[in-house]
Coordinates of C-alpha atoms in Angstrom, one line a residue:
X1 CA -32.3 -23.1 9.5
X2 CA -30.9 -19.7 8.5
X3 CA -31.6 -18.5 5.0
X4 CA -28.9 -17.0 2.8
X5 CA -29.3 -15.4 -0.6
X6 CA -26.1 -15.5 -2.6
X7 CA -25.2 -13.4 -5.6
X8 CA -24.3 -16.1 -8.1
X9 CA -22.3 -14.3 -10.8
X10 CA -21.4 -17.3 -12.9
X11 CA -17.8 -17.3 -11.7
X12 CA -15.9 -19.8 -9.6
X13 CA -15.7 -17.7 -6.5
X14 CA -19.5 -17.3 -5.9
X15 CA -20.1 -20.9 -7.0
X16 CA -17.8 -22.3 -4.3
X17 CA -19.2 -19.8 -1.8
X18 CA -22.7 -21.2 -2.5
X19 CA -21.4 -24.8 -2.1
X20 CA -19.7 -24.0 1.3
X21 CA -22.9 -22.3 2.6
X22 CA -24.9 -25.4 1.7
X23 CA -22.3 -27.6 3.5
X24 CA -22.5 -25.4 6.5
X25 CA -26.3 -26.1 6.7
X26 CA -27.8 -22.9 5.4
X27 CA -30.8 -22.8 3.3
X28 CA -29.3 -21.2 0.1
X29 CA -31.0 -19.3 -2.7
X30 CA -29.0 -18.2 -5.8
X31 CA -29.7 -14.9 -7.4
X32 CA -28.1 -13.7 -10.7
X33 CA -28.0 -9.9 -11.1
X34 CA -28.5 -8.6 -14.6
X35 CA -27.2 -5.1 -14.6
X36 CA -26.7 -4.1 -18.2
X37 CA -28.6 -4.4 -21.5
X38 CA -26.3 -2.6 -23.9
X39 CA -23.9 -5.2 -25.4
X40 CA -22.6 -2.8 -28.0
X41 CA -19.9 -1.5 -25.8
X42 CA -18.4 -4.8 -24.7
X43 CA -15.1 -5.7 -26.4
X44 CA -16.0 -9.2 -27.5
X45 CA -18.9 -10.3 -29.7
X46 CA -20.2 -12.8 -27.2
X47 CA -22.8 -11.8 -24.7
X48 CA -21.0 -12.1 -21.4
X49 CA -24.0 -11.8 -19.0
X50 CA -25.9 -14.5 -21.0
X51 CA -23.1 -17.0 -20.6
X52 CA -22.6 -16.0 -17.0
X53 CA -26.2 -16.4 -16.1
X54 CA -26.3 -19.8 -17.8
X55 CA -23.2 -20.9 -15.8
X56 CA -24.9 -19.6 -12.6
X57 CA -28.0 -21.7 -13.4
X58 CA -26.0 -24.8 -14.0
X59 CA -24.2 -24.4 -10.7
X60 CA -27.5 -23.8 -8.9
X61 CA -28.9 -27.0 -10.4
X62 CA -25.8 -29.0 -9.5
X63 CA -26.0 -27.8 -5.9
X64 CA -29.8 -28.3 -5.8
X65 CA -30.6 -24.7 -4.8
X66 CA -33.4 -22.4 -6.1
X67 CA -32.2 -19.9 -8.7
X68 CA -33.6 -16.8 -10.3
X69 CA -32.4 -13.8 -12.2
X70 CA -33.2 -10.2 -11.1
X71 CA -32.9 -7.3 -13.5
X72 CA -31.3 -4.4 -11.7
X73 CA -30.3 -2.5 -14.9
X74 CA -32.4 0.6 -14.1
X75 CA -30.8 1.0 -10.7
X76 CA -27.4 0.2 -12.1
X77 CA -27.7 2.9 -14.8
X78 CA -28.9 5.5 -12.4
X79 CA -26.5 4.8 -9.6
X80 CA -23.3 3.6 -11.4
X81 CA -23.3 4.5 -15.1
X82 CA -24.7 8.0 -14.8
X83 CA -22.4 8.7 -11.9
X84 CA -19.4 7.5 -14.0
X85 CA -20.3 9.8 -16.9
X86 CA -20.7 12.7 -14.5
X87 CA -17.4 12.1 -12.8
X88 CA -15.4 11.6 -16.0
X89 CA -17.0 14.8 -17.4
X90 CA -15.5 16.6 -14.4
X91 CA -12.1 15.2 -15.1
X92 CA -12.3 12.8 -12.1
X93 CA -11.7 9.0 -12.1
X94 CA -14.5 7.0 -10.4
X95 CA -14.2 3.4 -9.2
X96 CA -17.4 1.7 -10.4
X97 CA -16.6 -1.6 -8.6
X98 CA -16.6 0.1 -5.1
X99 CA -19.9 1.9 -6.0
X100 CA -21.4 -1.3 -7.4
X101 CA -20.9 -3.0 -4.0
X102 CA -22.2 0.0 -2.0
X103 CA -25.2 0.8 -4.2
X104 CA -26.2 -2.5 -5.9
X105 CA -24.9 -5.6 -4.2
X106 CA -25.2 -4.4 -0.6
X107 CA -28.2 -2.1 -1.0
X108 CA -30.7 -3.0 -3.8
X109 CA -29.7 -6.7 -3.8
X110 CA -29.6 -6.8 0.0
X111 CA -33.2 -5.4 0.2
X112 CA -34.4 -8.0 -2.4
X113 CA -32.8 -10.7 -0.3
X114 CA -34.5 -9.5 2.9
X115 CA -37.8 -9.4 1.1
X116 CA -37.3 -13.1 0.3
X117 CA -37.0 -13.7 4.0
X118 CA -33.2 -14.1 4.0
X119 CA -31.2 -13.7 7.2
X120 CA -28.0 -12.9 5.3
X121 CA -26.6 -12.2 1.8
X122 CA -23.4 -13.8 0.7
X123 CA -20.8 -13.0 -2.0
X124 CA -17.7 -14.6 -3.4
X125 CA -15.4 -11.8 -2.2
X126 CA -12.0 -12.6 -0.8
X127 CA -12.4 -10.9 2.5
X128 CA -13.5 -11.8 6.0
X129 CA -15.9 -10.6 8.7
X130 CA -15.0 -10.3 12.3
X131 CA -17.4 -9.8 15.2
X132 CA -16.6 -7.9 18.4
X133 CA -18.9 -8.5 21.3
X134 CA -19.4 -5.3 23.3
X135 CA -20.1 -5.1 27.0
X136 CA -23.7 -4.0 26.5
X137 CA -24.4 -7.1 24.4
X138 CA -24.3 -5.3 21.0
X139 CA -21.9 -6.3 18.2
X140 CA -19.3 -4.4 16.2
X141 CA -18.5 -5.8 12.8
X142 CA -15.1 -5.8 11.3
X143 CA -14.2 -5.9 7.6
X144 CA -11.0 -7.9 7.5
X145 CA -8.7 -8.5 4.5
X146 CA -8.9 -11.9 2.8
X147 CA -6.4 -14.6 3.7
X148 CA -5.1 -14.7 0.1
X149 CA -3.0 -11.6 -0.2
X150 CA -3.0 -11.9 -4.0
X151 CA -6.8 -11.8 -4.1
X152 CA -7.8 -9.6 -1.1
X153 CA -10.8 -7.7 -2.2
X154 CA -11.6 -5.7 1.0
X155 CA -10.8 -2.5 -0.9
X156 CA -13.8 -3.0 -3.1
X157 CA -16.0 -3.2 0.1
X158 CA -14.5 -0.1 1.7
X159 CA -17.9 1.8 1.7
X160 CA -19.9 -0.8 3.6
X161 CA -21.7 0.1 6.8
X162 CA -22.1 -1.7 10.1
X163 CA -25.7 -2.5 9.1
X164 CA -24.7 -4.0 5.8
X165 CA -21.8 -6.0 7.3
X166 CA -24.2 -7.4 10.0
X167 CA -26.2 -9.0 7.2
X168 CA -23.3 -10.3 5.1
X169 CA -21.3 -13.5 4.9
X170 CA -18.0 -14.0 3.0
X171 CA -17.7 -17.8 2.8
X172 CA -14.4 -18.0 0.8
X173 CA -12.5 -15.3 2.8
X174 CA -10.3 -17.9 4.6
X175 CA -9.3 -19.6 1.3
X176 CA -6.8 -18.9 -1.4
X177 CA -7.8 -18.9 -5.1
X178 CA -6.1 -22.3 -5.8
X179 CA -8.0 -23.8 -2.9
X180 CA -11.3 -22.4 -4.3
X181 CA -10.6 -23.8 -7.7
X182 CA -9.7 -27.2 -6.1
X183 CA -13.1 -27.3 -4.3
X184 CA -14.9 -26.4 -7.5
X185 CA -13.1 -29.2 -9.4
X186 CA -13.7 -31.8 -6.7
X187 CA -17.4 -31.0 -6.8
X188 CA -17.7 -30.9 -10.6
X189 CA -18.8 -27.3 -10.7
X190 CA -18.9 -26.0 -14.3
X191 CA -17.0 -22.8 -13.3
X192 CA -14.0 -24.7 -11.9
X193 CA -11.6 -23.6 -14.7
X194 CA -13.4 -20.5 -15.8
X195 CA -11.2 -17.4 -16.1
X196 CA -11.8 -14.5 -13.7
X197 CA -14.0 -11.8 -15.1
X198 CA -12.4 -8.5 -15.9
X199 CA -13.8 -5.0 -16.6
X200 CA -16.7 -3.2 -15.1
X201 CA -18.7 -4.8 -12.3
X202 CA -21.3 -6.9 -14.1
X203 CA -20.9 -5.2 -17.5
X204 CA -17.8 -7.1 -18.6
X205 CA -14.9 -5.7 -20.5
X206 CA -15.6 -2.4 -22.2
X207 CA -13.6 -0.1 -24.3
X208 CA -13.7 2.8 -21.9
X209 CA -13.5 5.7 -24.5
X210 CA -16.2 4.1 -26.5
X211 CA -18.3 3.5 -23.4
X212 CA -17.8 7.2 -22.4
X213 CA -18.5 8.4 -25.9
X214 CA -22.1 7.4 -25.5
X215 CA -22.6 10.5 -23.4
X216 CA -19.3 12.5 -23.6
X217 CA -18.7 13.6 -27.1
X218 CA -15.1 13.7 -28.6
X219 CA -13.5 17.1 -28.5
X220 CA -10.1 17.6 -30.1
X221 CA -7.4 19.1 -27.8
X222 CA -3.6 19.2 -27.4
X223 CA -1.2 17.0 -25.5
X224 CA 1.5 19.0 -23.7
X225 CA 4.7 17.5 -22.4
X226 CA 5.9 19.1 -19.2
X227 CA 9.7 18.8 -18.4
X228 CA 10.6 17.1 -15.2
X229 CA 12.4 20.2 -14.0
X230 CA 9.0 22.0 -13.6
X231 CA 8.0 20.7 -10.2
X232 CA 5.8 22.6 -7.8
X233 CA 7.7 21.2 -4.8
X234 CA 11.0 22.7 -6.1
X235 CA 9.8 26.2 -5.6
X236 CA 10.8 27.9 -2.3
X237 CA 8.6 26.2 0.3
X238 CA 6.4 28.6 2.3
X239 CA 6.7 28.8 6.1
X240 CA 3.7 26.8 7.3
X241 CA 2.0 28.2 10.4
X242 CA 0.4 24.8 11.3
X243 CA 0.2 21.2 10.2
X244 CA -3.1 21.7 8.3
X245 CA -1.5 24.4 6.2
X246 CA 1.4 22.1 5.4
X247 CA -0.8 19.2 4.5
X248 CA -3.0 21.5 2.3
X249 CA 0.1 22.4 0.3
X250 CA 1.2 18.8 -0.2
X251 CA -2.3 17.6 -1.0
X252 CA -2.9 20.3 -3.6
X253 CA -3.0 19.0 -7.2
X254 CA -0.4 20.5 -9.5
X255 CA -1.6 23.3 -11.8
X256 CA -0.1 23.6 -15.3
X257 CA -0.8 25.9 -18.2
X258 CA -0.2 25.3 -21.9
X259 CA 3.0 27.4 -21.8
X260 CA 4.6 25.1 -19.2
X261 CA 5.8 22.6 -21.9
X262 CA 5.7 21.8 -25.6
X263 CA 2.7 20.5 -27.6
X264 CA 3.5 16.9 -28.7
X265 CA 0.2 15.6 -30.0
X266 CA -3.6 15.8 -30.1
X267 CA -6.3 13.9 -28.3
X268 CA -10.1 13.4 -28.7
X269 CA -11.1 14.6 -25.2
X270 CA -9.4 15.2 -21.9
X271 CA -12.3 13.6 -20.1
X272 CA -11.3 10.2 -21.6
X273 CA -8.0 10.2 -19.7
X274 CA -6.8 9.7 -16.2
X275 CA -3.7 10.4 -14.2
X276 CA -1.0 7.8 -14.6
X277 CA -2.4 6.6 -17.9
X278 CA 0.1 5.6 -20.6
X279 CA -1.9 3.9 -23.2
X280 CA -4.0 5.8 -25.8
X281 CA -1.8 8.9 -26.1
X282 CA -0.3 7.8 -29.4
X283 CA 2.7 10.1 -29.2
X284 CA 6.1 8.6 -30.3
X285 CA 9.6 9.9 -30.5
X286 CA 10.2 10.4 -26.7
X287 CA 13.2 8.8 -24.9
X288 CA 10.9 7.4 -22.2
X289 CA 7.1 6.7 -22.5
X290 CA 4.8 9.5 -21.8
X291 CA 2.4 9.3 -18.8
X292 CA -0.6 11.6 -18.1
X293 CA 0.3 13.8 -15.1
X294 CA -2.8 16.0 -15.2
X295 CA -5.9 16.6 -17.2
X296 CA -7.7 20.0 -17.6
X297 CA -11.2 19.3 -18.8
X298 CA -12.1 23.0 -18.8
X299 CA -9.4 23.9 -21.3
X300 CA -9.4 20.4 -22.8
X301 CA -5.6 19.9 -22.4
X302 CA -3.7 16.7 -21.3
X303 CA -0.4 17.3 -19.5
X304 CA 2.2 14.5 -19.8
X305 CA 5.6 13.7 -18.5
X306 CA 8.3 11.3 -19.6
X307 CA 8.8 8.2 -17.5
X308 CA 7.4 6.6 -14.4
X309 CA 9.6 8.8 -12.1
X310 CA 8.4 12.2 -13.5
X311 CA 7.8 14.3 -10.3
X312 CA 4.4 15.5 -11.7
X313 CA 3.1 12.0 -11.1
X314 CA 3.8 12.1 -7.3
X315 CA 2.1 13.6 -4.3
X316 CA 2.7 13.1 -0.6
X317 CA -0.8 13.8 0.7
X318 CA -4.5 13.8 -0.3
X319 CA -7.7 15.2 1.1
X320 CA -11.1 13.6 1.7
X321 CA -14.0 16.0 2.4
X322 CA -16.5 15.5 5.2
X323 CA -19.2 14.6 2.6
X324 CA -17.1 11.8 1.1
X325 CA -15.7 10.5 4.4
X326 CA -16.9 7.0 5.5
X327 CA -16.0 5.0 8.6
X328 CA -16.7 1.2 8.4
X329 CA -15.8 1.4 12.1
X330 CA -17.8 4.5 13.2
X331 CA -16.6 3.9 16.8
X332 CA -13.0 4.7 15.6
X333 CA -13.9 7.9 13.7
X334 CA -11.5 10.7 14.5
X335 CA -12.5 14.1 16.0
X336 CA -11.1 17.4 14.8
X337 CA -7.3 17.6 15.4
X338 CA -7.0 13.9 16.1
X339 CA -4.5 11.7 14.2
X340 CA -4.2 8.0 13.5
X341 CA -1.4 5.9 12.1
X342 CA -2.7 3.6 9.4
X343 CA -1.8 1.6 6.3
X344 CA -3.6 2.9 3.2
X345 CA -4.1 2.2 -0.4
X346 CA -5.4 4.4 -3.2
X347 CA -6.2 1.6 -5.7
X348 CA -7.0 -2.1 -5.7
X349 CA -3.9 -4.4 -5.6
X350 CA -1.7 -1.6 -4.4
X351 CA 0.7 -2.7 -1.6
X352 CA -0.5 -1.1 1.6
X353 CA 1.4 2.2 2.4
X354 CA 2.2 3.7 5.8
X355 CA 0.3 6.9 6.4
X356 CA -1.0 9.2 9.1
X357 CA -4.6 10.5 9.1
X358 CA -5.2 14.1 10.2
X359 CA -8.7 15.2 11.0
X360 CA -9.3 18.8 10.3
X361 CA -12.3 21.2 9.8
X362 CA -14.1 20.1 6.7
X363 CA -12.4 16.7 6.2
X364 CA -9.4 14.5 6.6
X365 CA -5.9 14.5 5.2
X366 CA -4.0 11.2 4.4
X367 CA -0.3 12.0 4.7
X368 CA 1.8 9.2 3.2
X369 CA 5.3 8.3 4.4
X370 CA 6.3 7.8 0.7
X371 CA 5.0 10.0 -2.1
X372 CA 2.3 8.2 -4.1
X373 CA 2.1 7.9 -7.9
X374 CA -1.0 9.0 -9.8
X375 CA -3.3 10.1 -7.0
X376 CA -6.6 10.6 -9.0
X377 CA -9.5 12.7 -7.8
X378 CA -12.7 10.5 -7.7
X379 CA -10.8 7.3 -6.7
X380 CA -11.2 5.8 -3.2
X381 CA -8.6 5.8 -0.5
X382 CA -9.0 3.1 2.1
X383 CA -7.2 2.8 5.4
X384 CA -6.4 -0.2 7.6
X385 CA -5.4 -1.0 11.1
X386 CA -3.4 -4.2 10.7
X387 CA -5.7 -6.4 8.5
X388 CA -8.9 -4.5 9.3
X389 CA -10.3 -1.9 6.9
X390 CA -11.7 0.8 9.1
X391 CA -12.5 3.6 6.8
X392 CA -12.4 5.1 3.3
X393 CA -13.3 8.2 1.3
X394 CA -13.4 9.7 -2.2
X395 CA -10.2 11.7 -3.0
X396 CA -11.0 15.4 -3.5

């Protein structure tokens, strides 16, 4: 009998995943990951991880599977939280959920599971795994999007490797959320009607500025409103000598200075804000809402524009450096000067966008058919061939 260690989070998805594995004849062990000790930064007074671990324990008892809690808070702080502080300090926007999967669930957690003699780890992610049998008898593993388009979570797993995928099961990938809840209810699982968790992976809902203020001190600066008429692409376009030069132009982030607009307010630190953000600016009196179009953490200035259609929010292309480039399907990796037509997304829940990948010296350009709003450095871009996620990278 194959042994599977499942990450029981105290939510309905992992509960049903555990139930299905047991039904399929696996020997199942439930593990709850405790990743955070500091409850002072969560929004609500209750202690979310305590309640979640309790629910996970009740589910494990109901299913008759062994259960234990593992404390990964040291690794989580080093690999996720410190990285987040570092990225925000540089004016970038990290995605802790993608990192949590790469660094914690499918690395630290996976190693613990293998030490327990597990053949696989399993999670309650809405995605699927495909297996291609090669002529030499080896296998290539595919990361496929979940059947439930509303819940597809393949994006969060965009940094997984072939080795990690080979040891992973996604029991609910073929199901929709309503089907998962129905299974939980039919089997009297305590999590059947539990709301989906929100916020940082395993920390819960946090007030981000308060969370960041633990390390990044408030620093008063100005908010500048840039008129829509000031658009870098409205200048005379240069004559491009090659495709790479053209893409470098369209992928370049806009540069503003304080004289490009008028000062409309103050903020407590440019490093607390990200591109596309609307909340937290506290500036009134404009015809349309203000959106952050750029932050300058060196000069501590936030540049804003009125309305969702402000040209400063949009870019056609982005760049991923070699160091940040990752192929889930290493066999499909592009060589220099090769291209690939893909569908791509730059954030979770975004509709897939048509794009072309261009491999160049030093990295890869993603050139979108339609201009994209709020391309934020530090976020992950992931690209797909049909319903298979084949690669990803951190936006430079």
